[in-house]
């Protein structure tokens, strides 16, 4: 079986044309990045504001929980029925999947900032937005990034559904492999998805190094 | 704001759609709604129980031998990144259209949520409690079952809640492979016939099921851990504690806020 | 001057944190608000920089109602030090200190330069500037907290139990440091603590709060200890207030005996004569530099070979000395109590012996202090 998969990977036709691995991989990355960016643009501001003000937090968490409970297939189907096949339904379904972890982690990250630090910031004369941007956001960043990474892995893994609405992506190999009864094709497509998930994990580790303040990273490990 | 109120009066078209959905639901309760719902329940409960049965010993072992924990964590996270569709298809040749084709992959996914929670829950047991139990003559096994697991229970149940909700929503994917569940209504009665009512019913029932299961688990926790009532919940205490540690390499979000690096532990001198 | 006029804070649930507070905090002095938890002292402090808004009365700084000023601008003009320092973990020490100057729109270079000056002022080495808070000890973090509050050179400093989270030894060091800084800077400091010893050590005036947010007494520490206004204050400051009060009376007022000193090199015979002449049971042996060596008992001298030098005899340790020019009666009493000879050795700034004082003579001096107070009280009433 491993040999079959290797064979599938090395077949020359896999690497060229509109149905080849590079194109499918590119589609998959494109759909995933788009969904993640849109989700972050929605979830991070909402999480920051609700976490900062403490108002609407319950509503935000409830929305996130509903989002978690939504069956992705159902969302996809509903939007397809409403708007037809294409990129839009896939993105809606993926965004519904990605918003909850980012939203919850952003909210928790801001709420989790030590009240003492908030008190110090206000006591020194920081205004609301300054407290949010100079204190709460940097401190919540590790948790926000973690939420985004979780969302990214879920999105990458779930973006295979794009194949069902006819816009390709790595899911194409899985679906085609099933209909053609070619196990090596399903395995090959899956391996590519896992590879992408690992790349995502690595990228987030890198991102964490770049954007998380040094004072937060290099801390002595707590005992326990 | 997400809770901003919508328009007060429903537009007639929407009201008509609500009627349509209700009509379809009422006339199809016996078939296919009830059997699909039952399947959905079975296909979600079984993986969670199976996952818990694996995660508990795995988590206990990882908590006892922390050197192995990073490897275990990486393992369950790689499983988590596998596309569910692919796993279903790959199992089809072996398990056919039996429920196991759905149950096994879904159970594997729950590990990524449950194992870290079991480990964190056990890590959270205060040392003095553990020592007191030993001093009173508990054997290691007895101490685990009678002292450590009960103390870790709120955190474990917090993980169980996230895993359950996630599984219930993911069961629908199994329907793409023809394994039943509410997704079947969504796909065969809705998607293929271009008919929205079954899709809405399927989605609503799935969400309702998730919330019901979540509520039941909250009740279960209250019943099992009466001492936590009126205190902070397990989920928040976990996130507090976790907030002092760095994130493990690839921990998925576990709902109750995953391990991060938040403000420094106060009062600890460098 | 900060003036509280009929200031109250009542929360919606009916709890009264501060009840009709009238208080004047003089400019350039340290005023300590002290009380048990729930006595409203922290609330009173936080109303000065509008972290808490009063529900009644007015607070004015130099006659200007604080509510006339925008909260953020007001706070930037007032230094604020809190428990456990509250340093931002994601910023270096120098950037923490530079916070308020940066908020006030100073350039980063200027703010950092100022931060380095302040680091030196609070006694931290310059290489700490680039460290992160978690790399400092608790005491060092608190020093940075003080430096951060001083960064924009505010005339007023609010300190809310700043030293409560560090161990006693470090705390004493921080307190000394604050006293030293205040001598140099003359800020108007409002300091909240629940520790009466800290209050006595730091305060030019102490305001004692009683539960329910009412002021029990305002007085300079010395008067608070000698004349507690009522039973509550008396209990709060503790029953050893008599001894504590001695800290306010200089040891220099003591008459020390220098006729009990003998040179260690002198023969026992001569020491025996001195003992007989003074009638003292103990003599203090000193070296050629007038540093104390130990006590020698008259009995020992009586039985000793008259030609042997005093240094060769059995000397008893003198415990610790007290500094005549800088220490208080309390230190002298402590030295006497701890000395096996029952006598305290007073030394000069350079450590040379001035003389010794016995417990009984100390008692007379302490009694005189009480007498003087009694007279002052009578005068006050007249």
Short mmCIF file of N, CA and C in Angstrom, two decimals, chain C residues 1-5 19-26 29-35 41 44 189-191 196 199-200 203-210 213-230 232-234 236-237:
data_model
loop_
_atom_site.label_atom_id
_atom_site.label_comp_id
_atom_site.label_asym_id
_atom_site.label_seq_id
_atom_site.Cartn_x
_atom_site.Cartn_y
_atom_site.Cartn_z
N UNK C 1 -1.56 70.60 48.40
CA UNK C 1 -2.37 69.97 49.44
C UNK C 1 -3.56 69.25 48.81
N UNK C 2 -3.84 68.07 49.33
CA UNK C 2 -5.02 67.34 48.88
C UNK C 2 -6.06 67.44 49.99
N UNK C 3 -7.25 67.87 49.62
CA UNK C 3 -8.29 68.08 50.62
C UNK C 3 -9.50 67.17 50.36
N UNK C 4 -9.85 66.39 51.35
CA UNK C 4 -11.10 65.62 51.30
C UNK C 4 -12.13 66.41 52.10
N UNK C 5 -13.29 66.67 51.48
CA UNK C 5 -14.34 67.39 52.22
C UNK C 5 -15.62 66.59 52.17
N UNK C 19 -17.02 57.00 54.60
CA UNK C 19 -18.16 57.69 55.18
C UNK C 19 -17.76 59.09 55.65
N UNK C 20 -18.21 60.10 54.91
CA UNK C 20 -17.96 61.50 55.29
C UNK C 20 -16.53 61.75 55.76
N UNK C 21 -15.62 61.58 54.85
CA UNK C 21 -14.21 61.74 55.19
C UNK C 21 -13.78 63.20 55.03
N UNK C 22 -13.24 63.76 56.10
CA UNK C 22 -12.61 65.08 56.03
C UNK C 22 -11.15 64.88 56.37
N UNK C 23 -10.29 65.26 55.42
CA UNK C 23 -8.86 65.01 55.65
C UNK C 23 -8.04 65.97 54.82
N UNK C 24 -6.95 66.45 55.42
CA UNK C 24 -6.05 67.29 54.64
C UNK C 24 -4.71 66.59 54.54
N UNK C 25 -4.23 66.48 53.32
CA UNK C 25 -2.94 65.85 53.09
C UNK C 25 -1.96 66.95 52.71
N UNK C 26 -1.04 67.30 53.61
CA UNK C 26 -0.17 68.44 53.35
C UNK C 26 0.84 68.17 52.23
N UNK C 29 4.65 66.17 52.21
CA UNK C 29 4.74 65.28 53.36
C UNK C 29 4.21 63.89 53.00
N UNK C 30 4.53 62.93 53.86
CA UNK C 30 4.00 61.59 53.69
C UNK C 30 2.84 61.39 54.65
N UNK C 31 1.66 61.13 54.10
CA UNK C 31 0.51 60.85 54.94
C UNK C 31 0.14 59.39 54.74
N UNK C 32 0.08 58.65 55.85
CA UNK C 32 -0.21 57.22 55.74
C UNK C 32 -1.65 56.97 56.17
N UNK C 33 -2.40 56.29 55.31
CA UNK C 33 -3.74 55.87 55.67
C UNK C 33 -3.63 54.43 56.13
N UNK C 34 -4.07 54.20 57.37
CA UNK C 34 -3.90 52.86 57.92
C UNK C 34 -5.23 52.38 58.48
N UNK C 35 -5.44 51.09 58.43
CA UNK C 35 -6.69 50.52 58.93
C UNK C 35 -6.76 49.07 58.53
N UNK C 41 -9.61 52.63 53.38
CA UNK C 41 -8.40 53.40 53.14
C UNK C 41 -7.97 53.36 51.68
N UNK C 44 -10.32 55.45 49.62
CA UNK C 44 -10.01 56.88 49.78
C UNK C 44 -8.85 57.27 48.87
N UNK C 189 3.06 62.42 49.44
CA UNK C 189 2.82 60.98 49.33
C UNK C 189 1.60 60.59 50.15
N UNK C 190 0.70 59.85 49.52
CA UNK C 190 -0.38 59.21 50.27
C UNK C 190 -0.10 57.71 50.20
N UNK C 191 0.06 57.11 51.36
CA UNK C 191 0.54 55.73 51.45
C UNK C 191 -0.49 54.92 52.23
N UNK C 196 0.83 48.96 61.10
CA UNK C 196 1.03 50.17 61.89
C UNK C 196 2.52 50.51 62.03
N UNK C 199 3.48 52.33 59.03
CA UNK C 199 2.91 53.67 59.10
C UNK C 199 3.77 54.57 59.98
N UNK C 200 4.17 54.06 61.14
CA UNK C 200 4.96 54.85 62.08
C UNK C 200 6.31 55.19 61.47
N UNK C 203 5.36 57.63 58.05
CA UNK C 203 4.43 58.75 57.99
C UNK C 203 4.90 60.01 58.71
N UNK C 204 4.63 61.17 58.08
CA UNK C 204 4.70 62.43 58.82
C UNK C 204 3.39 62.59 59.58
N UNK C 205 2.34 62.03 58.99
CA UNK C 205 1.05 62.01 59.67
C UNK C 205 0.40 60.66 59.37
N UNK C 206 -0.37 60.17 60.32
CA UNK C 206 -1.06 58.89 60.14
C UNK C 206 -2.55 59.11 60.32
N UNK C 207 -3.32 58.62 59.36
CA UNK C 207 -4.78 58.67 59.48
C UNK C 207 -5.27 57.25 59.72
N UNK C 208 -5.86 57.02 60.87
CA UNK C 208 -6.36 55.68 61.20
C UNK C 208 -7.82 55.59 60.79
N UNK C 209 -8.14 54.58 59.98
CA UNK C 209 -9.51 54.36 59.54
C UNK C 209 -10.11 53.23 60.35
N UNK C 210 -11.39 53.39 60.68
CA UNK C 210 -12.06 52.30 61.37
C UNK C 210 -13.03 51.62 60.40
N UNK C 213 -15.43 52.76 57.04
CA UNK C 213 -14.93 53.89 56.29
C UNK C 213 -14.96 55.22 57.02
N UNK C 214 -14.81 55.17 58.34
CA UNK C 214 -14.78 56.43 59.09
C UNK C 214 -13.39 56.66 59.64
N UNK C 215 -13.06 57.95 59.70
CA UNK C 215 -11.74 58.31 60.19
C UNK C 215 -11.75 58.28 61.71
N UNK C 216 -10.78 57.58 62.32
CA UNK C 216 -10.75 57.49 63.78
C UNK C 216 -9.85 58.57 64.36
N UNK C 217 -8.72 58.80 63.73
CA UNK C 217 -7.78 59.79 64.26
C UNK C 217 -6.76 60.15 63.19
N UNK C 218 -6.37 61.43 63.17
CA UNK C 218 -5.25 61.84 62.33
C UNK C 218 -4.25 62.52 63.24
N UNK C 219 -3.01 62.07 63.20
CA UNK C 219 -2.00 62.67 64.08
C UNK C 219 -0.62 62.29 63.58
N UNK C 220 0.38 63.06 63.97
CA UNK C 220 1.75 62.60 63.70
C UNK C 220 1.97 61.30 64.48
N UNK C 221 2.84 60.43 63.99
CA UNK C 221 2.98 59.10 64.59
C UNK C 221 3.25 59.14 66.09
N UNK C 222 4.09 60.07 66.50
CA UNK C 222 4.46 60.13 67.90
C UNK C 222 3.25 60.43 68.77
N UNK C 223 2.41 61.36 68.30
CA UNK C 223 1.25 61.70 69.10
C UNK C 223 0.20 60.59 69.05
N UNK C 224 0.14 59.92 67.90
CA UNK C 224 -0.81 58.81 67.78
C UNK C 224 -0.48 57.76 68.84
N UNK C 225 0.81 57.50 69.04
CA UNK C 225 1.21 56.48 70.00
C UNK C 225 1.03 56.94 71.44
N UNK C 226 1.23 58.24 71.67
CA UNK C 226 1.13 58.70 73.07
C UNK C 226 -0.31 59.04 73.43
N UNK C 227 -1.07 59.49 72.47
CA UNK C 227 -2.43 59.88 72.79
C UNK C 227 -3.43 59.30 71.81
N UNK C 228 -3.64 58.02 71.81
CA UNK C 228 -4.68 57.47 70.94
C UNK C 228 -6.03 58.07 71.30
N UNK C 229 -6.79 58.43 70.26
CA UNK C 229 -8.02 59.17 70.51
C UNK C 229 -9.05 58.34 71.26
N UNK C 230 -9.07 57.04 71.02
CA UNK C 230 -10.09 56.24 71.70
C UNK C 230 -9.62 54.79 71.81
N UNK C 232 -10.55 52.22 70.18
CA UNK C 232 -10.32 51.54 68.90
C UNK C 232 -8.89 51.79 68.41
N UNK C 233 -8.48 53.05 68.42
CA UNK C 233 -7.15 53.39 67.95
C UNK C 233 -6.11 52.73 68.85
N UNK C 234 -6.36 52.75 70.13
CA UNK C 234 -5.43 52.17 71.09
C UNK C 234 -5.22 50.69 70.80
N UNK C 236 -5.85 49.23 67.95
CA UNK C 236 -5.28 49.05 66.62
C UNK C 236 -3.77 49.22 66.62
N UNK C 237 -3.29 50.22 67.34
CA UNK C 237 -1.84 50.43 67.30
C UNK C 237 -1.10 49.45 68.19
#
